[in-house]
XYZ file of C-alpha atoms in Angstrom:
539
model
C 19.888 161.711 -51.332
C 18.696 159.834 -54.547
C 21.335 157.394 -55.893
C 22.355 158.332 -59.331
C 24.690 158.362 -61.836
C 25.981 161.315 -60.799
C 26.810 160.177 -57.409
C 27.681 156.885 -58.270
C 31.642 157.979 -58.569
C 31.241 160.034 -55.525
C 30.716 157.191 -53.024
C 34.119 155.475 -54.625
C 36.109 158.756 -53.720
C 34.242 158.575 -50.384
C 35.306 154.967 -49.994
C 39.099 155.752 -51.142
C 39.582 158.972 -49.052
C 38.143 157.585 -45.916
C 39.876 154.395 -46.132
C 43.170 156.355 -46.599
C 42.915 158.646 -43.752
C 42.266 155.569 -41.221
C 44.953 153.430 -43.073
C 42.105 150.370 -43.603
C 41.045 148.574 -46.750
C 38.640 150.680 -48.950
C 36.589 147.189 -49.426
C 35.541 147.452 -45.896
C 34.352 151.100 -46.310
C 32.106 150.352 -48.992
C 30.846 147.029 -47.364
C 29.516 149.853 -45.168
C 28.322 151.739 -47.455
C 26.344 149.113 -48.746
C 25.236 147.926 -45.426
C 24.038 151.406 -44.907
C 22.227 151.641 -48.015
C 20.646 148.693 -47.196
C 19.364 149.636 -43.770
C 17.665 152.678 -45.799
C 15.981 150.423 -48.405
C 14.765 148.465 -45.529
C 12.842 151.384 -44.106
C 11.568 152.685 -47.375
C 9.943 148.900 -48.221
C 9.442 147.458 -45.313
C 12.012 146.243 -42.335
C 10.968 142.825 -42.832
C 12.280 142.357 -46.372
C 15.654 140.905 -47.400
C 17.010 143.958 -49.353
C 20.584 143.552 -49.954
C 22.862 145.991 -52.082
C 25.998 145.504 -53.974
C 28.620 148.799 -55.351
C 30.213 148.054 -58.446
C 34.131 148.667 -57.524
C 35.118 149.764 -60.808
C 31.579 152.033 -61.849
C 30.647 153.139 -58.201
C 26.750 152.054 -59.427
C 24.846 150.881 -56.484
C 22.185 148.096 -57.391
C 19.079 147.165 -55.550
C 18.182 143.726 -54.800
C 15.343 141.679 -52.734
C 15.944 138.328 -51.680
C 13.502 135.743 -51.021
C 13.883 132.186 -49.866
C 12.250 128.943 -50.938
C 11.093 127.383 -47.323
C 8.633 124.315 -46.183
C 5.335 125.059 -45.938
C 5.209 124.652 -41.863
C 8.189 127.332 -41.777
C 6.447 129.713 -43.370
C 7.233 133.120 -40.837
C 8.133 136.195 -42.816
C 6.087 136.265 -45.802
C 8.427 139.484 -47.195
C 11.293 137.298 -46.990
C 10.355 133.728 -47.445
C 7.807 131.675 -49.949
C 6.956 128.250 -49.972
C 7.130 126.293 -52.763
C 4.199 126.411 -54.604
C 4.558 130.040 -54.419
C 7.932 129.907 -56.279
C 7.281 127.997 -59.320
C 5.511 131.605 -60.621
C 9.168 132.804 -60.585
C 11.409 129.928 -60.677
C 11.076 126.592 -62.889
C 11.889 123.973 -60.868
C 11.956 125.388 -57.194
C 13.503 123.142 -53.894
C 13.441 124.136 -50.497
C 16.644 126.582 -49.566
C 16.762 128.031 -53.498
C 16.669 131.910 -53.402
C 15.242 134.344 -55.443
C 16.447 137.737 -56.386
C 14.789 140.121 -57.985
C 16.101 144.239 -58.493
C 14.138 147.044 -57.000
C 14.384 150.295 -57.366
C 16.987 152.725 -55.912
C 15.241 154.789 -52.675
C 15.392 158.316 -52.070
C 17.413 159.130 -48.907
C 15.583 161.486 -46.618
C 17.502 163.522 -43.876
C 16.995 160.843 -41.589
C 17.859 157.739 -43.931
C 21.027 159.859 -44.665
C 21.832 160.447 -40.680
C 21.257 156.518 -40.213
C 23.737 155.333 -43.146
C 26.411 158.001 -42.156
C 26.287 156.239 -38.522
C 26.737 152.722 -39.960
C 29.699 154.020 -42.073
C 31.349 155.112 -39.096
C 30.898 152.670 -36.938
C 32.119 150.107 -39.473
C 35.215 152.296 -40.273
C 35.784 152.735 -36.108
C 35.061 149.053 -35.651
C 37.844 148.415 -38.837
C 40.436 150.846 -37.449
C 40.438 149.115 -34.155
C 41.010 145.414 -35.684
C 44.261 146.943 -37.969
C 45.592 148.734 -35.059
C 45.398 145.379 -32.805
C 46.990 143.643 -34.926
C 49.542 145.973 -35.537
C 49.993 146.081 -31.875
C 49.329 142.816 -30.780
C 52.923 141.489 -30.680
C 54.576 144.488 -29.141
C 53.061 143.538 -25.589
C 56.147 143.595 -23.426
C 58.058 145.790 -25.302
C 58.966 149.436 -24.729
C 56.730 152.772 -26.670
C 57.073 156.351 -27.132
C 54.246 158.691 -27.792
C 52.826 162.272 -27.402
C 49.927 163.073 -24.462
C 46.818 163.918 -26.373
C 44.793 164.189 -23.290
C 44.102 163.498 -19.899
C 40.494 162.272 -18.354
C 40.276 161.576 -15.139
C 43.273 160.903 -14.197
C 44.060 158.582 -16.853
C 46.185 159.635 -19.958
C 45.544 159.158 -23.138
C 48.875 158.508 -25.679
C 49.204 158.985 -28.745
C 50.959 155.958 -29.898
C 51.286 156.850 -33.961
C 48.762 154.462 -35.009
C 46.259 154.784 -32.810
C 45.576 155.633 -29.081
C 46.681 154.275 -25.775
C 46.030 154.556 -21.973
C 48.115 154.962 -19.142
C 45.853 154.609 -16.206
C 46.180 156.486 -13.409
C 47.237 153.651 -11.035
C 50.084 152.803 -13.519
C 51.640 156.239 -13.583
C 54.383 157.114 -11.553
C 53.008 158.708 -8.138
C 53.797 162.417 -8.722
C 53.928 162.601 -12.454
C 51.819 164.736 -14.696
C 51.553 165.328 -18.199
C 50.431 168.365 -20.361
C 49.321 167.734 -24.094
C 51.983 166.892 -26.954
C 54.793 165.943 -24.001
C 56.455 163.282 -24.908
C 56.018 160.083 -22.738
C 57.794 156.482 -22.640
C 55.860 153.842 -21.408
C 56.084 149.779 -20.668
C 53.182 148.355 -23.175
C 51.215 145.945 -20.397
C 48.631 144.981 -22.533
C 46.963 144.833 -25.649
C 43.908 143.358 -25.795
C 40.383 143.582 -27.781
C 37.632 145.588 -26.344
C 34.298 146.582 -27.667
C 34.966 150.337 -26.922
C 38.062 152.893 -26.119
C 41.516 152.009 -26.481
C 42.573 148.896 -26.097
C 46.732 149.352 -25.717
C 47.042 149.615 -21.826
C 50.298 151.482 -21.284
C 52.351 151.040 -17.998
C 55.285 152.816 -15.824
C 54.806 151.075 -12.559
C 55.290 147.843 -13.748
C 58.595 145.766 -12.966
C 58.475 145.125 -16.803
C 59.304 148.486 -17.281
C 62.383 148.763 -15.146
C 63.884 145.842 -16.558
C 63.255 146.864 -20.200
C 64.842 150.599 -19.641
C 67.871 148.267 -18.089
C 68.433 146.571 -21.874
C 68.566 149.368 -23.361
C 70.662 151.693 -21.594
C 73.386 147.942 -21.185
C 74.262 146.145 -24.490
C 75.763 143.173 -22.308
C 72.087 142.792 -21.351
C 70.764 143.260 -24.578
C 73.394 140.781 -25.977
C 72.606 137.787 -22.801
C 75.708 138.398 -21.614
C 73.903 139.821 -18.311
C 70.290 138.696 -17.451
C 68.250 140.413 -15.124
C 67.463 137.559 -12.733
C 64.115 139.527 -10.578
C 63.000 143.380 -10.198
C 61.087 144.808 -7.227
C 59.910 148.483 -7.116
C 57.955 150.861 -4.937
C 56.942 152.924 -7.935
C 58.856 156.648 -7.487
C 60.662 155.896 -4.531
C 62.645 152.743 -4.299
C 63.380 149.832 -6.122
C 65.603 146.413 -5.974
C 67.237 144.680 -9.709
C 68.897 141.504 -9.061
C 71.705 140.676 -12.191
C 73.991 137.618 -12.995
C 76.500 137.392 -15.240
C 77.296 134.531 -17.713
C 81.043 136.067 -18.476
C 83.342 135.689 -15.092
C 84.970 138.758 -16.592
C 82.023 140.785 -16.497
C 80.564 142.238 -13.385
C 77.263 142.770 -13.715
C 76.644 145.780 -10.621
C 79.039 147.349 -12.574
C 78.268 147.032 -15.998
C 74.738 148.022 -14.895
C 75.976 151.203 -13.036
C 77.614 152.293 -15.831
C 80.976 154.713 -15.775
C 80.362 156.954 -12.695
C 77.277 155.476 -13.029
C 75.591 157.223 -16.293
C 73.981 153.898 -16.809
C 71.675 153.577 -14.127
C 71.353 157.345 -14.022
C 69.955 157.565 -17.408
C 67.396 154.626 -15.596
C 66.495 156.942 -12.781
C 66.078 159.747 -14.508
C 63.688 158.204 -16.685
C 61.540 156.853 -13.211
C 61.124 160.416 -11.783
C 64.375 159.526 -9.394
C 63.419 156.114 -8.346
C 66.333 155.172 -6.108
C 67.512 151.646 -7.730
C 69.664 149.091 -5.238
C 71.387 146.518 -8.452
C 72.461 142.950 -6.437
C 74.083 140.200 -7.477
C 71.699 137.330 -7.469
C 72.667 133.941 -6.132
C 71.204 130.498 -6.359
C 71.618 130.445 -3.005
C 68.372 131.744 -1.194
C 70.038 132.537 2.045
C 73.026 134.353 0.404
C 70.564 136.186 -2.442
C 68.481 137.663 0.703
C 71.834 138.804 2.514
C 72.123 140.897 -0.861
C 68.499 141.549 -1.274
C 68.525 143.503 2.614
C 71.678 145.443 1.887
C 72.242 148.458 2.969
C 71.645 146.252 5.986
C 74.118 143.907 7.883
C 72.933 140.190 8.867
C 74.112 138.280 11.383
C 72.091 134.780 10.410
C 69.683 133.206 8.201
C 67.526 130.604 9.337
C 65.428 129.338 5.856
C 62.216 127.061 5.828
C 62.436 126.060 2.230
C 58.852 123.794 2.701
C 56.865 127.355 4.419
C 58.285 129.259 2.160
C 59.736 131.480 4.858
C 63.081 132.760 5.993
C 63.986 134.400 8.879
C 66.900 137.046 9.712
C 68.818 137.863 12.217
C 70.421 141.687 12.416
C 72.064 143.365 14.960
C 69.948 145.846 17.015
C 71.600 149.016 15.658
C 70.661 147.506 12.507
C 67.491 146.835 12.281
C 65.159 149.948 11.256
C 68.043 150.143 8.459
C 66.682 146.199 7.632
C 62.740 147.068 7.662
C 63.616 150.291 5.893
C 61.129 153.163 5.948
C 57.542 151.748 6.328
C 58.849 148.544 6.091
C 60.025 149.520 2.555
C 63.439 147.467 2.038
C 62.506 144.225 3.627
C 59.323 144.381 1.662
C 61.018 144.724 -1.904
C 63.763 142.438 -0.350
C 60.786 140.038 0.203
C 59.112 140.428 -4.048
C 62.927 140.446 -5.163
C 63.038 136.909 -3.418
C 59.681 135.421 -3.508
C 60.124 134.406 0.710
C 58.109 135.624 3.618
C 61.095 137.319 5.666
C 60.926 137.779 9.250
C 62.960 139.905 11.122
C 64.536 139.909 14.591
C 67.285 141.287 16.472
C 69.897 139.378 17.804
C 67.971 139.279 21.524
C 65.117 138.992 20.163
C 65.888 135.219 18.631
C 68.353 135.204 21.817
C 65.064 135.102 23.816
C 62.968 132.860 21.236
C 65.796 130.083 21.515
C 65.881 130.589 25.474
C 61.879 129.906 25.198
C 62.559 126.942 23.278
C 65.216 125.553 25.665
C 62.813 125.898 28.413
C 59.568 124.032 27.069
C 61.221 121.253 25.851
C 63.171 121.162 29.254
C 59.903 120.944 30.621
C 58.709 118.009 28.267
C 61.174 115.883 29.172
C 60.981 116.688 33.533
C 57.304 115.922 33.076
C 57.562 112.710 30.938
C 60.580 111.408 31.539
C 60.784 111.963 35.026
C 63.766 113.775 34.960
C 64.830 116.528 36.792
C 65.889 119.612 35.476
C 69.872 119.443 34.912
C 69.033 116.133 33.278
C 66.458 117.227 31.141
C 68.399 120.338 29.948
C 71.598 118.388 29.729
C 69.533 116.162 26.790
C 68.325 119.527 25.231
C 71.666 120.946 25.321
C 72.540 117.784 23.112
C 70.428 118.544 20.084
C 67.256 116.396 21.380
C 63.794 118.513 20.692
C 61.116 115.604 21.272
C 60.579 112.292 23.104
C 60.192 110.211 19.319
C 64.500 111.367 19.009
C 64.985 109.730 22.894
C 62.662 106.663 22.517
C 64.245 105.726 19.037
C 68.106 106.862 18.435
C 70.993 104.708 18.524
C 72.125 104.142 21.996
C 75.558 105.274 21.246
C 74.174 109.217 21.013
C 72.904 109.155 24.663
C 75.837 107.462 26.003
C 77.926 111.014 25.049
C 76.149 112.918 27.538
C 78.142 113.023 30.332
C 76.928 110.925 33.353
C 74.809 108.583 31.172
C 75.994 105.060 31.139
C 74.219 102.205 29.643
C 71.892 101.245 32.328
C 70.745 104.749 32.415
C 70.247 104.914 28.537
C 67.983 102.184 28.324
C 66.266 103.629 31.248
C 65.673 106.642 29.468
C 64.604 105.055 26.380
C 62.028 102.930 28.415
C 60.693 105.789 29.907
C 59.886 107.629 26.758
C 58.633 104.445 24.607
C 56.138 103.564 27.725
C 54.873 107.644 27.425
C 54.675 107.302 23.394
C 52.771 103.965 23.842
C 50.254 105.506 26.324
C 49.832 107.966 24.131
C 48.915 106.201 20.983
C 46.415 103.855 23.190
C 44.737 106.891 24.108
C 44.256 108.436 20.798
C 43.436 105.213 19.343
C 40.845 104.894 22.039
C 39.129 108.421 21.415
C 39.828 107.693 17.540
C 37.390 104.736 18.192
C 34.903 106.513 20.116
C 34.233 109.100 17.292
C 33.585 106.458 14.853
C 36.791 105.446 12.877
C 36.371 102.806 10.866
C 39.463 99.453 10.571
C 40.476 100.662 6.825
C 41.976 103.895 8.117
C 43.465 102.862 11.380
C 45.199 100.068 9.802
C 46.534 102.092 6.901
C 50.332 101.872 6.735
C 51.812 105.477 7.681
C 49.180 106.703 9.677
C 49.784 106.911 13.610
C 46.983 106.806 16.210
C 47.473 110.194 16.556
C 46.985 111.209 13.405
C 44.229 108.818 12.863
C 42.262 110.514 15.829
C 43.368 114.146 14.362
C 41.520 113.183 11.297
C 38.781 111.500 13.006
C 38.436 115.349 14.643
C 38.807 117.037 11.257
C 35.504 114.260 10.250
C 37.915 111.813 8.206
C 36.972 108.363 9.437
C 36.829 105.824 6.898
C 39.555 104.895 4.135
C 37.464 106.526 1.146
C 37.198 109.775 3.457
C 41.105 109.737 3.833
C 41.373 109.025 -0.498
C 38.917 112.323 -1.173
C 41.344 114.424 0.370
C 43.513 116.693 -1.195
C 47.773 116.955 -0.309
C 47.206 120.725 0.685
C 44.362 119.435 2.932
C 46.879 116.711 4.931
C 50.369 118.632 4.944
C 49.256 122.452 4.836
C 50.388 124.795 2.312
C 50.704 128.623 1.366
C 48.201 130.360 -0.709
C 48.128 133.644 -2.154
C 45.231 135.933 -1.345
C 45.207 139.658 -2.822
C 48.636 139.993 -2.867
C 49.380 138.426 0.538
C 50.929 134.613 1.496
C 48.026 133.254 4.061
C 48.814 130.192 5.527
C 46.166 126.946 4.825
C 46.573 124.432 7.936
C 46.874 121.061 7.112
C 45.561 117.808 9.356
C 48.664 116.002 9.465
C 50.416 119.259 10.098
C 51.556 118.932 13.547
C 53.058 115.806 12.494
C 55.496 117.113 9.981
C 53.685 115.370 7.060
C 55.018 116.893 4.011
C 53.203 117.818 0.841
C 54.759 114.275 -0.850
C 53.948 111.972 2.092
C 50.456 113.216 1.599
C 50.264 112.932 -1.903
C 51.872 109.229 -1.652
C 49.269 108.404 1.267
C 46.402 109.891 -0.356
C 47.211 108.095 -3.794
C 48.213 104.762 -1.976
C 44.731 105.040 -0.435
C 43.098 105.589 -3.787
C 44.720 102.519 -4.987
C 43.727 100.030 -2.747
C 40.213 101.261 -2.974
C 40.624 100.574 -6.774
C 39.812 104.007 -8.203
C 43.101 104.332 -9.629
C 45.166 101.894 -12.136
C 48.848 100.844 -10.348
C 49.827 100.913 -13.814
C 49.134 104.413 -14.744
C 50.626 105.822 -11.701
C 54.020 103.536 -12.804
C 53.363 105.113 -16.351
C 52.967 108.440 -14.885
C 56.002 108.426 -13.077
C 58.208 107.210 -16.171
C 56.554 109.806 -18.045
C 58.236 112.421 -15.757
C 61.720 111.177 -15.683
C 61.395 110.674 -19.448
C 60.918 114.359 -19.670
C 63.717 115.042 -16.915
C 66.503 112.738 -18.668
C 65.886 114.828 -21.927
C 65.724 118.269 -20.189
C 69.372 116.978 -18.777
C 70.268 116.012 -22.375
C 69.113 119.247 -23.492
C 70.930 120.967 -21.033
């Protein structure tokens, strides 16, 4: 193909049409075009010239150019493409390094090849063109709700036709025993939409949470309007699902607002999720109350919550507790996303048992150190006492109600279990020593001899050992790991450090070793209840 006048026009119409069937800026098509051209010219005269063409927009005409650029003698590489100096002033009148010269060559003829190669650039430019106008067309409707027609299906994965371009629905975000035929209609949660250098690049969902919640506003204005907000959403995708709601209108229940009159509401929901059973609760700021809700059908007896692990456990009757754990483990599992708690679950003799346990070892603890014998030691159980630290160190007056405990008999006690603690602490400061702990650490307000020789165990024996380590590493903490909590034991652990003793210790340390400024930490710290006196304010 030879370009001439009388396909000059042509490639405008070319430019127009295409750019009008793929909704994208002609410009681009015949930047292309030209680019294509170009790539031709190159292999007619030689890859390593500069050829460069340019279309006249109005005319169509499509002129030839080669560019060459004025270098330094010692960067001299491509003599097609670049001259030095000297070898310019033949073509230019005063020439300086970086100058360019253009001269016009003539127009090639395309063979079949040539021809193949441009038509390839075209379309790749167009493709590359279509994608950029359809993410940003798409770009801000991540989160939102989308309707489109099944073009295909490959692999398990469905293609949608979204109006403007494609989509996917992968086949781990479709509903378990859905299927789709081409041109069905499908409503999907958009995920995602996101740039990639090939296939679509709108990533459709119906599993996600996102999805539930969304179908929710729309089938219930007060949601819509704020009056209701949907608080958390849980789902086994197909089967089962949990939606917690609160209300901001004491006139307004939300259960029933979202259940709708004889409950067309959250049928039109189901229906829409292939059946999806859906349990609505009333959320509560109240964790312990919330996860009553969260476990109905089933009945609780108690709640026992560790706010610091993260974990809660419940107590059900026996009768009801295969109704609690739900089909493989189904309800306290969403009970347990709809919350964000580890829940454990025991029967009523079951924790019966676990408290008897209790009872007995610390019975045990305080026969063995205290000398006592059994009714005694029980007796001081019975009263609330769970370690020898509560005996050694509580006001007199709370071991004189136990009955047959006078005074001389309290401070008998007391003596017992301050001479044990004692002993103890000279004994781990002893084998603290022996593994090579150094003054700075054992002297370091806050830290007992027994935690000194735990860390001496876990190889932290000097002060700047103690500063390097992190909170998590002292008190413990909860980390997620594919999904699951896993538990991350901390040093100080056993000695009910918390995560803000250790971060006070650890800083304190860092202090005195004079890697950290007082003053910042002082700044620090007004910088945060700056920001919490105007979130109040704001509030």
């Amino acid at each position: 193909m030879a370009i001439t006048s009388a396909n000059q026009l042509e490639l405008l119409q070319t430019a127009e049409a295409v750019a009008r069937e793929k909704m994208i800026d002609p410009g681009l098509v015949v930047a292309a075009m030209e680019e294509s051209l170009a790539r031709a010219a190159k292999s007619r005269y030689g890859s390593e010239m500069d050829i460069r063409v340019k279309i006249d927009r109005k005319t169509g005409r499509a002129t030839f150019t080669r560019v060459r650029t004025v270098v330094a003698d010692d960067e001299l590489e491509n003599y097609q493409a670049e001259m030095t100096v000297d070898q310019a002033r033949q073509y230019m009148a005063n020439p300086e390094i970086g100058d360019v010269y253009v001269e016009e060559v003539p127009p090639v003829e395309m063979g079949r090849i040539a021809a193949q190669s441009a038509k390839q650039v075209i379309l790749q430019k167009v493709r590359e063109a279509e994608r950029d106008r359809q993410y940003e067309e798409f770009k801000d409707r991540a989160g939102t709700i989308i309707n489109g027609l099944v073009k295909r299906e490959e692999y398990g994965n469905v293609i949608v036709d979204v109006g403007a371009g494609e989509a996917i629905l992968r086949r781990n975000e479709k509903i378990g025993r859905e299927s789709y035929r081409p041109n069905d209609r499908i409503r999907c949660y958009v995920k995602d939409v996101r740039r990639e250098p090939r296939g679509p690049q709108i990533f459709l969902s119906r599993t996600a949470p996102e999805f539930m919640a969304e179908l929710f506003k729309m089938e219930v204005p007060e949601i819509y309007d704020g009056i209701i907000e949907i608080k958390a959403v849980a789902r086994d995708p197909g089967s089962r699902a949990k939606i917690a709601v609160i209300s901001y209108d004491n006139s307004i229940d939300p259960v029933g607002a979202c259940v709708g009159m004889r409950g067309s509401r959250v049928q039109a929901v189901v229906n829409e999720l292939q059946g999806e059973k859906i349990d609505i609760i009333p959320w509560n700021e109240d964790q312990p109350t919330f996860l009553v809700n969260a476990l109905q059908p089933a009945e609780v007896s108690k709640v026992v919550l560790d706010e610091e692990a993260g974990k809660i456990e419940v107590v059900v009757p026996e009768e009801q507790l295969s109704l609690a754990i739900g089909r493989r483990g189904q309800n306290v599992r969403l009970a347990s996303q709809l919350t964000g708690l580890d829940i454990d679950i025991m029967t009523e003799a079951e924790e019966s048992a676990r408290r008897q346990k209790e009872f007995e070892s610390r019975t045990k603890l305080f026969m063995e150190t205290l000398d006592l014998d059994e009714f005694f030691a029980q007796l001081l159980v019975s009263e609330g006492f769970t370690n020898l630290e509560e005996v050694a160190y509580v006001e007199q007056d709370e071991l004189l109600v136990i009955d047959g405990v006078d005074e001389g008999t309290a401070e008998e006690l007391q003596a017992r279990a301050r001479d044990y603690l004692e002993a103890q602490a000279k004994a781990a400061l002893e084998n603290a020593r022996a593994l090579g702990v150094e003054d700075s650490l054992v002297n370091f307000e806050g830290l007992t001899p027994q935690m000194v020789e735990a860390l001496a165990k876990d190889g932290v024996k000097t002060l700047e050992d103690f500063a390097t380590c992190a909170d998590w590493e002292l008190a413990g903490g909860w980390t997620t790991v594919d999904g699951q909590r896993v538990k991350d034991d901390g040093i100080l652990e056993p000695f009910d450090v918390s995560l803000e003793e250790a971060q006070d210790m650890v800083m304190t340390a860092r202090v005195m070793l004079g890697w950290v400024d007082p003053e910042d930490l002082t700044a620090d710290e007004g910088d945060v209840e700056d920001a919490a006196d105007e979130e109040e304010a704001g509030a």
